[in-house]
Coordinates of C-alpha atoms (C1' of nucleotides) and ligand atoms in Angstrom, one line a residue:
Chain A
M15 CA -6.4 -2.3 -1.7
P16 CA -3.6 0.3 -3.8
E17 CA -0.8 -1.9 -4.9
L18 CA 1.3 -1.4 -8.1
P19 CA -1.2 -1.2 -10.9
E20 CA -3.3 1.3 -8.2
V21 CA -0.1 3.4 -7.9
E22 CA 0.6 3.4 -11.2
T23 CA -2.7 4.2 -12.3
Q24 CA -3.0 7.4 -9.6
T25 CA 0.3 8.6 -10.3
R26 CA 0.2 8.1 -14.6
D27 CA -3.1 10.9 -13.8
L28 CA -1.7 13.4 -11.3
Q29 CA 1.6 13.7 -14.1
K30 CA -1.6 15.8 -17.1
S31 CA -2.7 17.7 -14.1
L32 CA 0.4 18.4 -11.4
L33 CA 2.4 19.1 -14.3
G34 CA 4.2 22.7 -13.8
R35 CA 1.8 23.8 -10.9
K36 CA 2.4 24.9 -6.8
V37 CA 0.8 24.6 -4.4
I38 CA -1.0 27.1 -2.9
R39 CA -2.4 26.9 -0.2
I40 CA -2.8 23.8 2.0
W41 CA -6.0 22.1 4.6
T42 CA -5.5 19.3 6.7
D43 CA -7.8 16.7 8.7
T44 CA -5.3 14.8 10.1
P45 CA -1.8 16.8 10.5
K46 CA 0.0 13.8 11.9
A47 CA -0.1 12.0 9.1
L48 CA 2.1 15.1 7.5
H49 CA 6.1 14.9 7.8
P50 CA 8.2 15.4 9.6
S51 CA 5.0 18.5 9.7
L52 CA 2.1 20.5 8.7
R53 CA 4.8 23.5 9.3
I54 CA 6.8 22.2 7.4
F55 CA 5.1 22.0 4.4
Q56 CA 3.7 24.9 4.3
T57 CA 6.9 26.7 4.9
E58 CA 8.9 24.1 2.7
L59 CA 6.4 22.7 -0.5
V60 CA 4.0 25.7 -0.4
G61 CA 5.0 27.7 -3.7
K62 CA 6.8 25.6 -5.0
K63 CA 6.6 23.8 -9.0
I64 CA 6.2 19.9 -9.3
V65 CA 9.1 19.2 -12.2
R66 CA 8.5 15.7 -12.3
V67 CA 6.1 12.5 -10.4
T68 CA 7.0 8.9 -10.7
R69 CA 5.6 6.2 -8.7
R70 CA 8.5 3.6 -6.9
A71 CA 6.9 0.6 -5.9
K72 CA 3.1 1.6 -3.5
Y73 CA 5.1 5.3 -3.5
V74 CA 3.8 8.3 -5.0
L75 CA 6.9 11.1 -5.4
I76 CA 5.9 14.2 -6.5
E77 CA 9.1 15.7 -7.2
L78 CA 10.2 19.6 -6.3
E79 CA 13.1 21.3 -7.6
N80 CA 15.3 20.3 -4.7
L81 CA 13.1 17.4 -2.4
I82 CA 10.8 15.7 -3.2
W83 CA 6.5 14.7 -1.8
V84 CA 6.2 11.0 -0.7
T85 CA 2.6 9.4 -0.6
H86 CA 1.9 6.1 0.8
F87 CA -1.5 5.4 -0.1
R88 CA -1.5 2.5 2.3
M89 CA -4.9 1.1 3.1
T90 CA -8.2 2.9 1.5
G91 CA -6.0 6.3 0.7
H92 CA -6.0 7.5 -3.2
F93 CA -5.1 11.0 -4.9
L94 CA -8.6 13.2 -6.0
V95 CA -8.2 16.4 -8.8
R96 CA -11.5 18.3 -8.3
Q97 CA -12.9 21.9 -9.5
S98 CA -12.4 24.4 -6.2
G99 CA -16.1 24.2 -5.3
V100 CA -17.1 21.5 -5.0
P101 CA -18.0 19.9 -2.1
R102 CA -15.2 18.4 0.1
E103 CA -16.1 14.5 -0.1
K104 CA -16.1 12.8 3.2
F105 CA -13.2 10.9 4.2
V106 CA -11.1 13.8 2.4
R107 CA -7.9 14.1 4.7
H108 CA -5.9 16.8 3.1
I109 CA -5.9 19.1 0.0
F110 CA -3.9 21.5 -2.0
Y111 CA -4.7 23.9 -2.8
L112 CA -3.2 24.2 -6.6
D113 CA -2.5 27.7 -8.5
N114 CA -4.5 27.0 -11.4
G115 CA -8.4 27.0 -9.4
L116 CA -8.0 22.7 -9.4
E117 CA -7.9 20.6 -5.3
L118 CA -5.7 17.8 -4.9
R119 CA -6.9 15.8 -2.0
L120 CA -6.7 12.7 -0.2
E121 CA -9.6 10.9 0.6
D122 CA -8.2 8.1 3.1
I123 CA -10.9 7.0 5.5
R124 CA -8.6 4.9 7.4
K125 CA -6.4 7.3 8.2
F126 CA -3.8 5.2 7.5
G127 CA -1.4 7.0 4.3
E128 CA 1.1 9.1 5.2
M129 CA 3.1 11.4 3.5
S130 CA 6.8 12.8 3.9
L131 CA 8.8 16.4 2.9
I132 CA 12.5 14.7 1.9
Y133 CA 15.4 16.2 0.2
S134 CA 16.0 15.4 -3.1
K135 CA 19.3 12.1 -2.6
K136 CA 21.8 15.4 -3.9
Q137 CA 20.5 17.8 -1.8
S138 CA 20.6 15.7 1.0
R139 CA 24.1 15.1 1.3
T140 CA 24.9 18.5 0.8
L141 CA 22.6 19.8 3.4
W142 CA 23.9 17.0 5.6
E143 CA 27.8 18.8 5.7
Q144 CA 26.5 22.0 6.6
P145 CA 25.0 23.2 9.7
G146 CA 23.9 25.8 11.3
S147 CA 20.1 25.6 8.7
D148 CA 18.4 24.5 12.2
P149 CA 14.7 25.8 10.2
V150 CA 15.2 22.7 8.5
F151 CA 16.5 20.3 10.3
P152 CA 13.5 17.8 10.5
I153 CA 13.8 17.0 7.2
W154 CA 17.4 16.1 7.2
R155 CA 15.5 13.4 9.7
E156 CA 12.9 12.7 7.3
S157 CA 15.1 12.2 4.1
E158 CA 17.3 9.9 6.1
Q159 CA 14.5 7.6 7.9
V160 CA 12.6 7.4 4.2
W161 CA 15.6 7.7 1.9
K162 CA 16.7 4.9 4.5
K163 CA 13.4 2.5 3.1
L164 CA 13.8 4.0 -0.3
N165 CA 16.7 2.5 -0.8
Q166 CA 15.8 -0.8 0.6
L167 CA 13.2 -1.6 -1.3
G168 CA 13.2 -4.7 -4.4
P169 CA 13.5 -4.3 -8.1
E170 CA 10.4 -2.9 -9.6
P171 CA 9.0 -6.2 -11.8
L172 CA 8.4 -3.7 -14.2
D173 CA 11.6 -2.4 -15.4
K174 CA 12.7 -3.5 -18.7
G175 CA 15.4 -4.9 -16.1
F176 CA 13.9 -7.0 -14.3
T177 CA 14.6 -10.3 -16.3
L178 CA 14.9 -13.9 -15.4
L179 CA 18.2 -14.1 -14.1
K180 CA 17.5 -10.8 -11.6
F181 CA 14.6 -12.8 -10.4
K182 CA 16.0 -15.4 -9.9
T183 CA 19.2 -13.6 -7.7
I184 CA 17.5 -11.3 -5.4
L185 CA 15.6 -14.7 -4.4
K186 CA 18.6 -17.2 -4.2
G187 CA 19.0 -18.0 -0.6
K188 CA 15.6 -16.9 0.3
K189 CA 13.1 -19.1 1.9
G190 CA 9.7 -18.6 2.9
S191 CA 6.3 -19.3 1.7
L192 CA 4.7 -18.1 -1.4
K193 CA 2.6 -15.2 -0.4
Q194 CA 4.6 -13.8 2.1
K195 CA 7.8 -13.3 -0.1
L196 CA 5.3 -12.6 -3.3
M197 CA 4.2 -9.8 -1.1
D198 CA 7.5 -8.9 0.9
Q199 CA 8.2 -5.4 -1.1
N200 CA 12.2 -5.8 -0.5
L201 CA 12.1 -8.5 -3.3
V202 CA 10.5 -6.8 -5.5
A203 CA 8.4 -3.2 -5.3
G204 CA 4.6 -3.3 -5.4
I205 CA 2.9 -6.2 -5.1
G206 CA -0.2 -6.6 -2.0
N207 CA -2.5 -9.1 -1.2
I208 CA -4.7 -9.1 -4.3
Y209 CA -2.7 -9.9 -6.8
A210 CA -0.4 -12.2 -4.6
D211 CA -3.5 -14.0 -4.4
E212 CA -3.5 -13.5 -8.1
I213 CA -0.6 -14.3 -9.3
C214 CA -0.7 -17.8 -6.6
F215 CA -3.2 -18.7 -8.4
E216 CA -2.2 -18.1 -12.2
S217 CA 1.8 -19.2 -12.0
K218 CA -1.2 -22.3 -10.3
L219 CA 1.2 -22.5 -7.4
H220 CA -0.6 -23.2 -3.7
P221 CA 0.1 -20.3 -1.6
L222 CA 1.9 -21.6 1.2
S223 CA 4.7 -23.2 -1.4
R224 CA 8.2 -22.7 0.0
L225 CA 9.7 -21.0 -2.1
E226 CA 13.6 -22.5 -1.7
K227 CA 11.4 -25.3 -3.2
L228 CA 10.3 -23.7 -6.1
S229 CA 12.2 -25.7 -9.9
L230 CA 13.3 -23.6 -12.7
T231 CA 10.1 -24.5 -14.4
Q232 CA 8.3 -23.0 -12.2
I233 CA 10.1 -19.6 -10.6
K234 CA 10.2 -18.6 -14.5
K235 CA 6.1 -19.2 -14.9
L236 CA 5.7 -16.7 -11.3
H237 CA 7.7 -13.8 -13.4
E238 CA 6.3 -14.3 -16.0
V239 CA 3.1 -14.6 -15.0
I240 CA 4.0 -11.4 -11.8
R241 CA 4.8 -8.7 -15.0
Q242 CA 1.8 -10.4 -17.2
V243 CA -0.4 -9.7 -13.6
L244 CA 0.6 -6.6 -12.5
K245 CA 0.4 -5.6 -16.6
R246 CA -2.9 -6.3 -16.6
G247 CA -3.3 -4.3 -14.0
I248 CA -2.3 -1.0 -14.8
Q249 CA -4.9 -1.8 -18.4
Y250 CA -7.9 -2.4 -16.3
R251 CA -6.5 1.1 -14.6
G252 CA -6.9 -0.8 -11.2
T253 CA -9.0 -3.1 -9.0
T254 CA -11.9 -1.3 -7.3
I255 CA -13.3 -3.6 -4.7
G256 CA -14.1 -1.1 -2.2
E257 CA -12.2 2.1 -3.2
F258 CA -10.1 2.4 -4.8
V259 CA -10.8 5.3 -7.3
D260 CA -8.3 7.3 -10.4
T261 CA -8.3 11.3 -9.5
K262 CA -11.1 12.2 -11.2
G263 CA -13.3 9.0 -9.0
R264 CA -13.7 6.7 -11.4
P265 CA -13.9 2.9 -10.8
G266 CA -10.8 0.5 -11.9
G267 CA -11.6 -2.5 -13.9
F268 CA -9.3 -4.8 -13.5
Q269 CA -12.0 -6.4 -10.7
N270 CA -13.6 -7.7 -12.8
L271 CA -10.9 -10.0 -13.8
V272 CA -10.2 -11.3 -10.3
Q273 CA -10.0 -15.5 -10.0
A274 CA -8.7 -15.6 -6.5
Y275 CA -8.7 -12.5 -4.1
G276 CA -12.0 -12.3 -2.6
R277 CA -14.2 -15.5 -4.4
K278 CA -14.4 -17.4 -1.4
G279 CA -16.5 -20.8 -1.4
K280 CA -17.1 -19.3 -5.5
P281 CA -16.2 -22.4 -8.1
C282 CA -12.5 -21.7 -9.2
L283 CA -12.5 -20.4 -12.7
C284 CA -10.8 -23.4 -14.5
C285 CA -11.5 -26.6 -12.6
G286 CA -15.0 -25.2 -10.8
T287 CA -13.2 -26.4 -7.4
L288 CA -14.7 -24.8 -5.1
L289 CA -12.5 -22.0 -3.6
K290 CA -11.1 -22.5 0.2
R291 CA -10.0 -19.6 2.4
I292 CA -6.5 -20.1 4.8
V293 CA -5.1 -17.6 6.6
V294 CA -0.9 -15.6 5.0
G295 CA 0.9 -14.0 7.5
Q296 CA -1.8 -13.0 8.9
R297 CA -3.7 -12.1 5.7
G298 CA -6.5 -13.3 4.3
T299 CA -5.9 -15.6 1.6
V300 CA -7.9 -16.9 -1.2
F301 CA -6.5 -20.6 -3.0
C302 CA -7.9 -23.1 -5.5
P303 CA -6.6 -26.4 -3.8
K304 CA -6.5 -28.3 -6.6
C305 CA -5.1 -26.4 -8.8
Q306 CA -2.5 -24.8 -7.1
K307 CA 0.3 -26.6 -6.1
L308 CA 1.7 -27.3 -2.6
V309 CA 5.8 -27.4 -3.3
S310 CA 7.3 -28.1 0.2
Chain B
dA21 C1' 17.1 -14.6 9.0
dA22 C1' 12.1 -15.7 9.9
dC23 C1' 7.9 -15.5 11.4
dC24 C1' 5.1 -14.4 14.7
dG25 C1' 2.2 -10.7 17.5
dC26 C1' 0.3 -6.6 17.8
dG27 C1' -0.8 -0.8 16.8
dC28 C1' -3.2 2.3 13.6
dC29 C1' -7.9 3.7 12.2
dT30 C1' -13.2 3.2 10.6
dG31 C1' -17.0 1.2 7.6
dC32 C1' -19.6 -2.5 7.5
dC33 C1' -21.1 -7.3 8.7
dT34 C1' -22.4 -10.3 12.6
dG35 C1' -25.4 -12.2 16.3
dC36 C1' -27.4 -11.7 19.8
Chain C
dT13 C1' -33.4 -2.2 15.7
dG14 C1' -30.4 -1.1 18.2
dC15 C1' -25.7 -2.4 19.7
dA16 C1' -21.2 -4.1 20.8
dG17 C1' -18.1 -7.5 18.8
dG18 C1' -15.0 -8.6 15.0
dC19 C1' -12.5 -8.0 10.7
dA20 C1' -10.5 -6.6 7.1
dG21 C1' -5.0 -5.0 5.6
dG22 C1' 0.5 -2.9 5.3
dC23 C1' 3.5 -1.3 7.1
dG24 C1' 6.6 -1.2 11.2
dC25 C1' 8.1 -2.8 15.8
dG26 C1' 9.7 -5.3 19.3
dG27 C1' 10.0 -10.4 20.5
dT28 C1' 11.4 -14.3 20.3
Ligands
ZN3 ZN1 -8.9 -24.4 -9.8

DNA sequence: AACCGCGCCTGCCTGC
DNA sequence: TGCAGGCAGGCGCGGT
């Protein structure tokens, strides 16, 4: 599943292939995944130069002059950059034909991935004041919705500003099981099921530990481990268990370093105890019953 | 605010 | 071997 390290890997690849490019044509299999509509993508995205590619949480943000093209991969999505003429992969849902003969393809088995075309913040406010732009009204609505979500996101755990103090501040008054809170995008952005299991394992905390009961020492450890695990994920270009690949279609390497996720019934790499599987927040969760302390 | 269950979607795994 | 049924899971939604 694409989480922060996977989305970052894709984003870094896209920076190399998309800067200065224009989309000249769009093909899609799944128009319902394009918001506000395929039609708006055709009229507003086609012909605009790409000026910046960044990541926020698990979103890829492809910036044009006054617009941002926002992609969320959900479960099984990723971009591929292919030379035109290379046969379309089976699960490609959209193709964005570029002005240099390359194609940006979204491959997504389960069709959960979504894209939005929204105004950059400044533009959104300006146009809101101006009536009479009927043809693009759907973009206003989409912009409002997506910006609301983006503005609610918690801090980027790998940013300089994500200090221990910052972490303590955002956790203040929050209650719940550790793993669920780690995956709450509005607390800390970008952590999903795989990295949450790894973070719990490395910080030696049971995923059902109560956040509000953690000691200062444990919070400090957690803060360090979050950054360390995510950085290593990026260094290894993501985790490929099933489908994730970079934009050239190459798998990542972090799956070889995974200590908990997907290792139910296998010996703990730390103590040899067999790892257990439970469900936390409707998500499969693997942990070592001996190494990971339940704080409650 | 926390927490639960559902729907979205489809390849893959299990069991008969 | 074939087919039905369950599973996986990010996220938004609605309900308690
Ligand atoms: Zn152990």
